[in-house]
Amino acid sequence: MCTAATYKTQDFYFGRTLDYEFSYGDEITVTPRKYPFHFRHMGEVVSHYAMIGMAHVAGDYPLYYDAINEKGLGIAGLNFVGNAVYFDPKPEKDNIAQFELIPWILGTCASLAEAKESLSRINL
């Protein structure tokens, strides 16, 4: 299980834990603007916002735990074991695999409003 906390004053602070007894090989990972992301159902996206965060890199694909993009939008993928539900692809939706959610949102959205709009179209 993971824990996240936010603190807002004049600034906004975000933190989270990776409450595991072992490491998955996570490391600080930077994805530049032109790094090609190959999405299972959404094709290749080459032009996107740059991002930095904690990820396990598997086969040159960053599996982000959490990250923030160059516009200041951040997201954390918290783990709640046994609570995930996944759906079959739907042609009218943006079909995103669970491990693609963070790069999809941070790569294509510059603000919380854009992220909310994108999430309304996503089938995870």
PDB file of C-alpha atoms in Angstrom:
ATOM      1  CA  MET A   1       0.000   0.000   0.000  1.00  0.00           C
ATOM      2  CA  CYS A   2       1.156   3.554  -0.659  1.00  0.00           C
ATOM      3  CA  THR A   3       0.547   6.802   1.146  1.00  0.00           C
ATOM      4  CA  ALA A   4       0.413  10.277  -0.387  1.00  0.00           C
ATOM      5  CA  ALA A   5       0.228  13.671   1.290  1.00  0.00           C
ATOM      6  CA  THR A   6      -0.214  17.199  -0.007  1.00  0.00           C
ATOM      7  CA  TYR A   7       0.350  20.502   1.732  1.00  0.00           C
ATOM      8  CA  LYS A   8      -0.823  23.796   0.288  1.00  0.00           C
ATOM      9  CA  THR A   9       0.308  27.216   1.456  1.00  0.00           C
ATOM     10  CA  GLN A  10       1.388  29.848  -1.045  1.00  0.00           C
ATOM     11  CA  ASP A  11       3.054  26.885  -2.733  1.00  0.00           C
ATOM     12  CA  PHE A  12       1.955  23.295  -3.231  1.00  0.00           C
ATOM     13  CA  TYR A  13       3.904  20.357  -1.821  1.00  0.00           C
ATOM     14  CA  PHE A  14       3.391  16.712  -2.630  1.00  0.00           C
ATOM     15  CA  GLY A  15       4.996  13.613  -1.193  1.00  0.00           C
ATOM     16  CA  ARG A  16       4.389   9.889  -1.236  1.00  0.00           C
ATOM     17  CA  THR A  17       5.815   6.652   0.078  1.00  0.00           C
ATOM     18  CA  LEU A  18       6.696   3.430  -1.645  1.00  0.00           C
ATOM     19  CA  ASP A  19       5.712   1.163   1.243  1.00  0.00           C
ATOM     20  CA  TYR A  20       7.357  -2.030   0.082  1.00  0.00           C
ATOM     21  CA  GLU A  21       9.776  -4.376   1.810  1.00  0.00           C
ATOM     22  CA  PHE A  22      11.890  -4.531  -1.354  1.00  0.00           C
ATOM     23  CA  SER A  23      12.767  -2.382  -4.338  1.00  0.00           C
ATOM     24  CA  TYR A  24      11.528  -2.853  -7.877  1.00  0.00           C
ATOM     25  CA  GLY A  25      14.632  -1.098  -9.142  1.00  0.00           C
ATOM     26  CA  ASP A  26      13.004   2.319  -9.105  1.00  0.00           C
ATOM     27  CA  GLU A  27      15.186   5.272  -9.924  1.00  0.00           C
ATOM     28  CA  ILE A  28      14.876   8.947 -10.763  1.00  0.00           C
ATOM     29  CA  THR A  29      13.903   8.966 -14.420  1.00  0.00           C
ATOM     30  CA  VAL A  30      13.759  11.845 -16.905  1.00  0.00           C
ATOM     31  CA  THR A  31      11.779  11.484 -20.123  1.00  0.00           C
ATOM     32  CA  PRO A  32      12.632  14.226 -22.646  1.00  0.00           C
ATOM     33  CA  ARG A  33      10.059  15.839 -24.947  1.00  0.00           C
ATOM     34  CA  LYS A  34      10.917  13.792 -28.038  1.00  0.00           C
ATOM     35  CA  TYR A  35      11.206  10.361 -26.394  1.00  0.00           C
ATOM     36  CA  PRO A  36       8.842   8.013 -28.279  1.00  0.00           C
ATOM     37  CA  PHE A  37       6.103   6.422 -26.208  1.00  0.00           C
ATOM     38  CA  HIS A  38       4.514   3.366 -27.819  1.00  0.00           C
ATOM     39  CA  PHE A  39       0.999   3.035 -26.414  1.00  0.00           C
ATOM     40  CA  ARG A  40      -0.759  -0.297 -26.871  1.00  0.00           C
ATOM     41  CA  HIS A  41      -3.955   1.175 -28.304  1.00  0.00           C
ATOM     42  CA  MET A  42      -3.123   4.846 -28.934  1.00  0.00           C
ATOM     43  CA  GLY A  43      -0.144   4.427 -31.246  1.00  0.00           C
ATOM     44  CA  GLU A  44       3.174   6.195 -30.933  1.00  0.00           C
ATOM     45  CA  VAL A  45       3.459   9.632 -29.355  1.00  0.00           C
ATOM     46  CA  VAL A  46       6.760  11.346 -30.037  1.00  0.00           C
ATOM     47  CA  SER A  47       5.990  14.989 -29.232  1.00  0.00           C
ATOM     48  CA  HIS A  48       4.913  15.418 -25.596  1.00  0.00           C
ATOM     49  CA  TYR A  49       5.822  17.308 -22.444  1.00  0.00           C
ATOM     50  CA  ALA A  50       9.027  16.331 -20.668  1.00  0.00           C
ATOM     51  CA  MET A  51       8.658  14.635 -17.277  1.00  0.00           C
ATOM     52  CA  ILE A  52      10.708  13.568 -14.288  1.00  0.00           C
ATOM     53  CA  GLY A  53       9.826  11.133 -11.535  1.00  0.00           C
ATOM     54  CA  MET A  54      10.434   7.773  -9.930  1.00  0.00           C
ATOM     55  CA  ALA A  55      10.193   4.838 -12.314  1.00  0.00           C
ATOM     56  CA  HIS A  56      11.353   1.341 -13.023  1.00  0.00           C
ATOM     57  CA  VAL A  57      12.636   1.291 -16.596  1.00  0.00           C
ATOM     58  CA  ALA A  58      11.770  -1.969 -18.378  1.00  0.00           C
ATOM     59  CA  GLY A  59      12.802  -2.448 -21.990  1.00  0.00           C
ATOM     60  CA  ASP A  60      13.486   1.302 -22.378  1.00  0.00           C
ATOM     61  CA  TYR A  61       9.926   2.061 -21.190  1.00  0.00           C
ATOM     62  CA  PRO A  62       9.646   4.122 -17.970  1.00  0.00           C
ATOM     63  CA  LEU A  63       7.071   2.565 -15.639  1.00  0.00           C
ATOM     64  CA  TYR A  64       6.453   5.650 -13.515  1.00  0.00           C
ATOM     65  CA  TYR A  65       5.373   5.433  -9.891  1.00  0.00           C
ATOM     66  CA  ASP A  66       4.956   9.197  -9.811  1.00  0.00           C
ATOM     67  CA  ALA A  67       6.159  12.119 -11.870  1.00  0.00           C
ATOM     68  CA  ILE A  68       5.744  15.782 -12.731  1.00  0.00           C
ATOM     69  CA  ASN A  69       5.868  17.324 -16.180  1.00  0.00           C
ATOM     70  CA  GLU A  70       7.545  20.508 -17.371  1.00  0.00           C
ATOM     71  CA  LYS A  71       4.275  22.442 -16.932  1.00  0.00           C
ATOM     72  CA  GLY A  72       4.058  21.550 -13.228  1.00  0.00           C
ATOM     73  CA  LEU A  73       1.331  18.894 -13.485  1.00  0.00           C
ATOM     74  CA  GLY A  74       2.048  15.901 -11.271  1.00  0.00           C
ATOM     75  CA  ILE A  75       0.527  12.476 -10.706  1.00  0.00           C
ATOM     76  CA  ALA A  76       1.166   9.495  -8.443  1.00  0.00           C
ATOM     77  CA  GLY A  77       0.176   5.917  -9.128  1.00  0.00           C
ATOM     78  CA  LEU A  78      -0.701   4.652  -5.677  1.00  0.00           C
ATOM     79  CA  ASN A  79      -0.910   0.918  -5.110  1.00  0.00           C
ATOM     80  CA  PHE A  80      -3.974  -0.573  -3.431  1.00  0.00           C
ATOM     81  CA  VAL A  81      -3.486  -4.319  -3.820  1.00  0.00           C
ATOM     82  CA  GLY A  82      -6.601  -6.226  -4.869  1.00  0.00           C
ATOM     83  CA  ASN A  83      -8.644  -3.160  -5.835  1.00  0.00           C
ATOM     84  CA  ALA A  84      -7.916  -2.791  -9.556  1.00  0.00           C
ATOM     85  CA  VAL A  85     -10.535  -3.232 -12.280  1.00  0.00           C
ATOM     86  CA  TYR A  86      -9.627  -3.163 -15.974  1.00  0.00           C
ATOM     87  CA  PHE A  87     -11.938  -2.967 -18.957  1.00  0.00           C
ATOM     88  CA  ASP A  88     -11.811  -4.269 -22.516  1.00  0.00           C
ATOM     89  CA  PRO A  89     -10.902  -1.654 -25.165  1.00  0.00           C
ATOM     90  CA  LYS A  90     -13.765   0.543 -26.386  1.00  0.00           C
ATOM     91  CA  PRO A  91     -13.495   2.155 -29.833  1.00  0.00           C
ATOM     92  CA  GLU A  92     -15.049   5.449 -28.691  1.00  0.00           C
ATOM     93  CA  LYS A  93     -12.546   5.916 -25.838  1.00  0.00           C
ATOM     94  CA  ASP A  94      -8.841   6.608 -25.393  1.00  0.00           C
ATOM     95  CA  ASN A  95      -7.779   3.102 -24.374  1.00  0.00           C
ATOM     96  CA  ILE A  96      -4.836   3.358 -21.993  1.00  0.00           C
ATOM     97  CA  ALA A  97      -3.138   0.471 -20.168  1.00  0.00           C
ATOM     98  CA  GLN A  98      -2.651   1.043 -16.436  1.00  0.00           C
ATOM     99  CA  PHE A  99       1.133   1.397 -16.802  1.00  0.00           C
ATOM    100  CA  GLU A 100       0.625   4.002 -19.563  1.00  0.00           C
ATOM    101  CA  LEU A 101      -1.607   6.344 -17.532  1.00  0.00           C
ATOM    102  CA  ILE A 102       1.127   8.530 -16.054  1.00  0.00           C
ATOM    103  CA  PRO A 103       3.035   9.136 -19.321  1.00  0.00           C
ATOM    104  CA  TRP A 104      -0.262   9.652 -21.185  1.00  0.00           C
ATOM    105  CA  ILE A 105      -1.597  12.289 -18.785  1.00  0.00           C
ATOM    106  CA  LEU A 106       1.713  14.058 -18.155  1.00  0.00           C
ATOM    107  CA  GLY A 107       2.764  13.881 -21.785  1.00  0.00           C
ATOM    108  CA  THR A 108      -0.456  15.367 -23.168  1.00  0.00           C
ATOM    109  CA  CYS A 109      -1.817  17.641 -20.405  1.00  0.00           C
ATOM    110  CA  ALA A 110      -0.452  20.980 -19.209  1.00  0.00           C
ATOM    111  CA  SER A 111      -3.020  21.664 -16.478  1.00  0.00           C
ATOM    112  CA  LEU A 112      -5.422  20.013 -14.077  1.00  0.00           C
ATOM    113  CA  ALA A 113      -8.345  21.093 -16.291  1.00  0.00           C
ATOM    114  CA  GLU A 114      -6.760  19.349 -19.291  1.00  0.00           C
ATOM    115  CA  ALA A 115      -6.089  16.237 -17.183  1.00  0.00           C
ATOM    116  CA  LYS A 116      -9.735  16.098 -16.038  1.00  0.00           C
ATOM    117  CA  GLU A 117     -10.893  16.382 -19.655  1.00  0.00           C
ATOM    118  CA  SER A 118      -8.484  13.639 -20.753  1.00  0.00           C
ATOM    119  CA  LEU A 119      -9.543  11.359 -17.886  1.00  0.00           C
ATOM    120  CA  SER A 120     -13.182  11.694 -18.967  1.00  0.00           C
ATOM    121  CA  ARG A 121     -12.216  10.098 -22.310  1.00  0.00           C
ATOM    122  CA  ILE A 122     -10.000   7.322 -20.921  1.00  0.00           C
ATOM    123  CA  ASN A 123     -10.871   3.659 -20.732  1.00  0.00           C
ATOM    124  CA  LEU A 124      -8.266   2.067 -18.466  1.00  0.00           C
TER     125      LEU A 124
END
